[in-house]
CSV table of C-alpha atoms in Angstrom, one decimal:
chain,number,residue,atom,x,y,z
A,1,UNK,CA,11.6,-5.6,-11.7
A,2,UNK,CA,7.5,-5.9,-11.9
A,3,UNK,CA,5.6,-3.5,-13.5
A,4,UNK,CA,2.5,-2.0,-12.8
A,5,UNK,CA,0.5,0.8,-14.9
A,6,UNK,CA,-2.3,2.5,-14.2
A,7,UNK,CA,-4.4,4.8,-16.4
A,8,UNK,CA,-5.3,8.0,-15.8
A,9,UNK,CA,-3.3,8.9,-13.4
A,10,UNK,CA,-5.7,11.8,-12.1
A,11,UNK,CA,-9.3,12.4,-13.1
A,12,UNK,CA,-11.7,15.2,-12.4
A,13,UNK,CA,-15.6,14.1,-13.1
A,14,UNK,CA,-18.6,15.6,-12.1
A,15,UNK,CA,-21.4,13.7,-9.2
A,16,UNK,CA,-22.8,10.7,-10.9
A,17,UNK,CA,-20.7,10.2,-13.4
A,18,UNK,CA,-19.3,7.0,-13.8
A,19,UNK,CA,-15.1,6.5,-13.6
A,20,UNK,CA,-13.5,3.7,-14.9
A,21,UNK,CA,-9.4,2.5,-14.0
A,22,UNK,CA,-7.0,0.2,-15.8
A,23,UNK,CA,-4.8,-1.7,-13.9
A,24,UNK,CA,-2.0,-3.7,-16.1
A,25,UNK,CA,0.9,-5.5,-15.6
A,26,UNK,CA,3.1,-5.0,-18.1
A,27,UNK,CA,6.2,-7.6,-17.9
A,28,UNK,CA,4.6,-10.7,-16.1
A,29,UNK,CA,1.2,-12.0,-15.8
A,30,UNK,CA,-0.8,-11.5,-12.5
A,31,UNK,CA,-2.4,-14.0,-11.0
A,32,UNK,CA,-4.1,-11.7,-8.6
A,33,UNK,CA,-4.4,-7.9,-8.9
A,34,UNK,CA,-5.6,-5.9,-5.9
A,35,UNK,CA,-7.4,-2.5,-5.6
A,36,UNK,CA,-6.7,0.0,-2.3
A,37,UNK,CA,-8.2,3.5,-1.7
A,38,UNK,CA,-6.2,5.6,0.1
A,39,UNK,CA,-7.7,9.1,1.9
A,40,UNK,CA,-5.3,12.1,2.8
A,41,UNK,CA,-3.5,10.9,5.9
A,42,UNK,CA,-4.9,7.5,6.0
A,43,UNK,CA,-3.1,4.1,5.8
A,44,UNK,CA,-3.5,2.0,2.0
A,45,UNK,CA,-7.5,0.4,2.9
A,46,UNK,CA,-7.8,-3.0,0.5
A,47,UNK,CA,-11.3,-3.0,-1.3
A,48,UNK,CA,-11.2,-6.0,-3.1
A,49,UNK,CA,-8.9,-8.9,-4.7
A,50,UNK,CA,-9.8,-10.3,-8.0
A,51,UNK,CA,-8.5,-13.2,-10.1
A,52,UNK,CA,-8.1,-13.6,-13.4
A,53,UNK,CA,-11.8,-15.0,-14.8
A,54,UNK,CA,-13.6,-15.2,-11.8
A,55,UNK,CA,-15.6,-12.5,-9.4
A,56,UNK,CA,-13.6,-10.3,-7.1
A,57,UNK,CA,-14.0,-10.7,-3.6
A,58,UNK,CA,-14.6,-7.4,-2.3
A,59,UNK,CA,-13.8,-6.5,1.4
A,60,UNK,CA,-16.3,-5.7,4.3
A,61,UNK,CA,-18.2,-2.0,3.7
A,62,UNK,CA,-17.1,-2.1,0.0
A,63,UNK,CA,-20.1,-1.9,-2.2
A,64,UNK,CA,-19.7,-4.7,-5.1
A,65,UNK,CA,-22.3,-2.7,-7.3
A,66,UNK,CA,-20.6,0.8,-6.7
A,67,UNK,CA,-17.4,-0.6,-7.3
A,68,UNK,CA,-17.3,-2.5,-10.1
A,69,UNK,CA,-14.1,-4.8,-11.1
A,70,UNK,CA,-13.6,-7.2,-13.9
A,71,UNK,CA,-10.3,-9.1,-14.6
A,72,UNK,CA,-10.4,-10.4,-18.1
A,73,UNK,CA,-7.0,-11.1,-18.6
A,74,UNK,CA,-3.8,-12.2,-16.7
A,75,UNK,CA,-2.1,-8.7,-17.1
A,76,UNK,CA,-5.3,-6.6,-17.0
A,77,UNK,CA,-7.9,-5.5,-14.1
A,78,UNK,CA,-10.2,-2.2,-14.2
A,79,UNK,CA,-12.3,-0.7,-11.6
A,80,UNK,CA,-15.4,1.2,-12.6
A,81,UNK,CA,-16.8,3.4,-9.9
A,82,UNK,CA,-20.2,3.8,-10.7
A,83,UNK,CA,-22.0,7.4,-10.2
A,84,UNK,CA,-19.5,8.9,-8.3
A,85,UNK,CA,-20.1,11.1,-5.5
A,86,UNK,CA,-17.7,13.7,-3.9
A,87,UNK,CA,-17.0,11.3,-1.0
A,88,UNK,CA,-15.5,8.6,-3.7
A,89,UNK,CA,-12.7,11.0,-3.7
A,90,UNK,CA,-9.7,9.7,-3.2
A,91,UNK,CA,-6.4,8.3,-4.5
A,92,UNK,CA,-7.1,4.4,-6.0
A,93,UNK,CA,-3.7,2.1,-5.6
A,94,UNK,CA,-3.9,-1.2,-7.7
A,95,UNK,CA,-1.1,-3.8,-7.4
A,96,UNK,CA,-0.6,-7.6,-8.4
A,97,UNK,CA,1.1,-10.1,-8.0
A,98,UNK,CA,2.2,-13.3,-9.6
A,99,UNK,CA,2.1,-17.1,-9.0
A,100,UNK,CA,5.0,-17.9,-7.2
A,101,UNK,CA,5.2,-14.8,-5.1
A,102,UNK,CA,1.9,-14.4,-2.7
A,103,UNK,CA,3.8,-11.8,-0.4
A,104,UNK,CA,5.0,-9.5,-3.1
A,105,UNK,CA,2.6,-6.8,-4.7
A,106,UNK,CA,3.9,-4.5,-7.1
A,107,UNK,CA,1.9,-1.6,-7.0
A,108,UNK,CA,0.6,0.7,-10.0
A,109,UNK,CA,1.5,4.8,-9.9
A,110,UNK,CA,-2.3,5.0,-8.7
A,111,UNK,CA,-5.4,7.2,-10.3
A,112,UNK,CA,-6.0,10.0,-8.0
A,113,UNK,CA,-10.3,10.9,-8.0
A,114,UNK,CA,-11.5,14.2,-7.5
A,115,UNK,CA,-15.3,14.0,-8.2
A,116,UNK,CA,-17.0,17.6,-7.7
B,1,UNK,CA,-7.5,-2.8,18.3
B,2,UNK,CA,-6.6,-1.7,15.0
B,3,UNK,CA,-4.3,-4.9,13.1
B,4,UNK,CA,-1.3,-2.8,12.1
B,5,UNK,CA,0.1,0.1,14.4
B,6,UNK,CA,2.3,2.8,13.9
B,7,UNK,CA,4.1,6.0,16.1
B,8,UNK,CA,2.0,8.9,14.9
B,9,UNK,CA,4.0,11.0,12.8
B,10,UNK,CA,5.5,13.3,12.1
B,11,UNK,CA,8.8,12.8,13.2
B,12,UNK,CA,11.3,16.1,12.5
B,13,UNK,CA,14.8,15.8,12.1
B,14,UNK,CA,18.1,17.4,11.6
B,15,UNK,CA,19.9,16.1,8.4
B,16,UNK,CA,22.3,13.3,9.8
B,17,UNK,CA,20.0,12.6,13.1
B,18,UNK,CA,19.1,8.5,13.8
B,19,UNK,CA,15.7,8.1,13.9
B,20,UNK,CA,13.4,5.4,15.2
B,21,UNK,CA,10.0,3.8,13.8
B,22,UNK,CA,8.3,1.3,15.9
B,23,UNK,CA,5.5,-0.9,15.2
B,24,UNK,CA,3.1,-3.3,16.7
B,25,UNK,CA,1.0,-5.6,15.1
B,26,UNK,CA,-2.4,-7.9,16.2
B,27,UNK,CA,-2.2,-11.3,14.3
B,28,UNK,CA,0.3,-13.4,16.2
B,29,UNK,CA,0.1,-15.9,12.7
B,30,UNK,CA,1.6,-13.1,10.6
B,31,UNK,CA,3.6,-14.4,8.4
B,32,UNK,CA,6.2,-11.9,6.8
B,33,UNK,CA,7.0,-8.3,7.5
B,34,UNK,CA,8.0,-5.5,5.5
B,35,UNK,CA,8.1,-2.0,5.4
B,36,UNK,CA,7.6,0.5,2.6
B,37,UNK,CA,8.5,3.5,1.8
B,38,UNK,CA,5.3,6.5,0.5
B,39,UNK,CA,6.2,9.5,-0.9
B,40,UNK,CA,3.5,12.5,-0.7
B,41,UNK,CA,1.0,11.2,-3.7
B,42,UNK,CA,2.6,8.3,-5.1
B,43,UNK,CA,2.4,4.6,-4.5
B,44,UNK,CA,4.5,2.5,-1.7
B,45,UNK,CA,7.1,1.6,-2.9
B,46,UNK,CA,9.0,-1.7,-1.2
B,47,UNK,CA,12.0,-0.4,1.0
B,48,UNK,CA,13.0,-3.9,3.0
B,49,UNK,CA,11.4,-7.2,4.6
B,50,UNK,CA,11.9,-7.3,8.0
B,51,UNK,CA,13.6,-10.8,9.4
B,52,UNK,CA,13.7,-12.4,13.2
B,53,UNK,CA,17.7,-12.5,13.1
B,54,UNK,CA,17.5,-8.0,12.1
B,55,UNK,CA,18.6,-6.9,8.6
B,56,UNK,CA,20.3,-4.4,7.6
B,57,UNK,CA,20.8,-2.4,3.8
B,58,UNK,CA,22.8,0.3,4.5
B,59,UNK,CA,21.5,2.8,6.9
B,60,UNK,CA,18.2,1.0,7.2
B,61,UNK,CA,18.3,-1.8,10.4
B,62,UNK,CA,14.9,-3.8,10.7
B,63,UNK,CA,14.0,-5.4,13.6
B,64,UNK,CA,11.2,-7.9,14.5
B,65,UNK,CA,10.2,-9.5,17.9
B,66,UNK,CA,7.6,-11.9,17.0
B,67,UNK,CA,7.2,-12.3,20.6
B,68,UNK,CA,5.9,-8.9,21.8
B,69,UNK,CA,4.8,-8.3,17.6
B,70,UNK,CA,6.8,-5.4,17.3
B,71,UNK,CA,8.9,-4.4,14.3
B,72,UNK,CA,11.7,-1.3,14.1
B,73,UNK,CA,12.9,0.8,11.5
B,74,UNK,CA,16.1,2.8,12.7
B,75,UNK,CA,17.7,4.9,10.2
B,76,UNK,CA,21.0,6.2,10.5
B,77,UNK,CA,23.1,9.3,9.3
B,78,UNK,CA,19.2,10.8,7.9
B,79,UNK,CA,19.1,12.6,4.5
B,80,UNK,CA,16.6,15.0,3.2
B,81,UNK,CA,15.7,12.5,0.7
B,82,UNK,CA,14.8,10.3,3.3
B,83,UNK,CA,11.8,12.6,4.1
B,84,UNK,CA,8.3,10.5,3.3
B,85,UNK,CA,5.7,8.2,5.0
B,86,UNK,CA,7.5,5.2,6.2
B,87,UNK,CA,4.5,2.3,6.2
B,88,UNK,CA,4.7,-0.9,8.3
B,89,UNK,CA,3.2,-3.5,6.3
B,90,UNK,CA,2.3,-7.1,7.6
B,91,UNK,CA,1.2,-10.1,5.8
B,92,UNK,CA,-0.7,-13.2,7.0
B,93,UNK,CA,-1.3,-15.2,4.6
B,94,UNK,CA,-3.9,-15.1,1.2
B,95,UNK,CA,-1.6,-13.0,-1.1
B,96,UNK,CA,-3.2,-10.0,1.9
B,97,UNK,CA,-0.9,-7.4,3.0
B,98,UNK,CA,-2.2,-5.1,6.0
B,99,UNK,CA,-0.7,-1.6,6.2
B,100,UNK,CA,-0.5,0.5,9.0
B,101,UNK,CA,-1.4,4.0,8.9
B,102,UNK,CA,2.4,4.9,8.9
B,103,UNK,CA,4.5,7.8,9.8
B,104,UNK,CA,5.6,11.0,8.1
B,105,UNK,CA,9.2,11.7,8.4
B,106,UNK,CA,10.6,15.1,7.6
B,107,UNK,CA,14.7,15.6,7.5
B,108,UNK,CA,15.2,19.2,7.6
B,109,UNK,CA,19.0,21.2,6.5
């Protein structure tokens, strides 16, 4: 099957720092790679989607300049969290999918973010 | 009226006990239905789509009345490795999947 990596899988940084996440997929090429935060006890939220070569689409309340995304390449995505703050903790889910498949993600391990 | 929702959790069972996840969801032009599995700190992780004639894998029966937009989960014969976050997911279209908050199961000797 898919898969997704994600690097690192668990970072501790200190307020305003800046974070940055790699999303790849590492057998197929994905058209569209997605990035979720996910709080203790709360459902998988979507923050954006991005295409290869073109600007991310970011979802309603999601700060595009906080959260920075860029999708160079057909089997790599990274979001930069830009001077974190201890509220930006959280665990980060990305997932992707491919051309043919719209309904199936394949989801990365996921980065958990402890900023103190 | 939130677009995915789920029993609130957790649910507590005896090993071998038939349990029963509902789920309800808002956008009548959803498309496809799934639901995944989440164990404590890892990602979901794809446990069956969810059809209009019911499927089955095993212990797992899916169910989905597109009329009232409800979707089961009823597993059968539970094992303690059945104990995680079950997560009704739906999609409706633009590569978007909504999840719902889902529900913690715990399958106890």
């Amino acid at each position: 099957g898919a898969v997704v990596s994600q690097h690192p899988s668990r970072v501790i940084c200190k307020s305003g720092t800046s974070v940055k996440i790699e999303c790849r997929s590492l057998d197929f090429q994905a058209t569209t790679m997605f990035w979720y935060r996910q709080f203790p006890k709360q459902s998988l939220m979507l923050m954006a989607t991005s295409n290869e070569g073109s600007k991310a689409t970011y979802e309603q309340g999601v700060e595009k300049d906080k959260f920075l995304i860029n999708h160079a390449s057909l089997t790599l995505s990274t979001l930069t969290v830009t001077s974190a703050h201890p509220e930006d903790s959280s665990f980060y889910i990305c997932s992707a999918n491919g051309a043919r498949d719209q309904e199936t993600q394949y989801f990365g391990p996921g980065t958990r973010l402890l900023v103190l | 009226r939130k677009e995915v929702e789920q029993d609130p959790g957790p649910f507590n069972v005896p090993e071998g006990a038939t349990v029963a996840f509902n789920c309800t969801y808002s956008n009548s032009a959803s498309q496809s239905f799934f639901w995944y599995r989440q164990d404590c700190r890892k990602e979901p992780k794809l446990l069956m789509s969810v059809y209009s004639s019911g499927n089955e894998d095993g212990r797992f029966t899916a169910q989905l009345n597109r009329a009232s937009q409800y979707i089961s989960l009823l597993i059968r014969d539970s094992k303690l490795s059945d104990s995680a976050t079950y997560l009704c997911v739906v999609y409706s279209g633009y590569s978007t999947l909504t999840f719902g908050k889902g529900t913690m199961l715990l399958v106890s000797p």
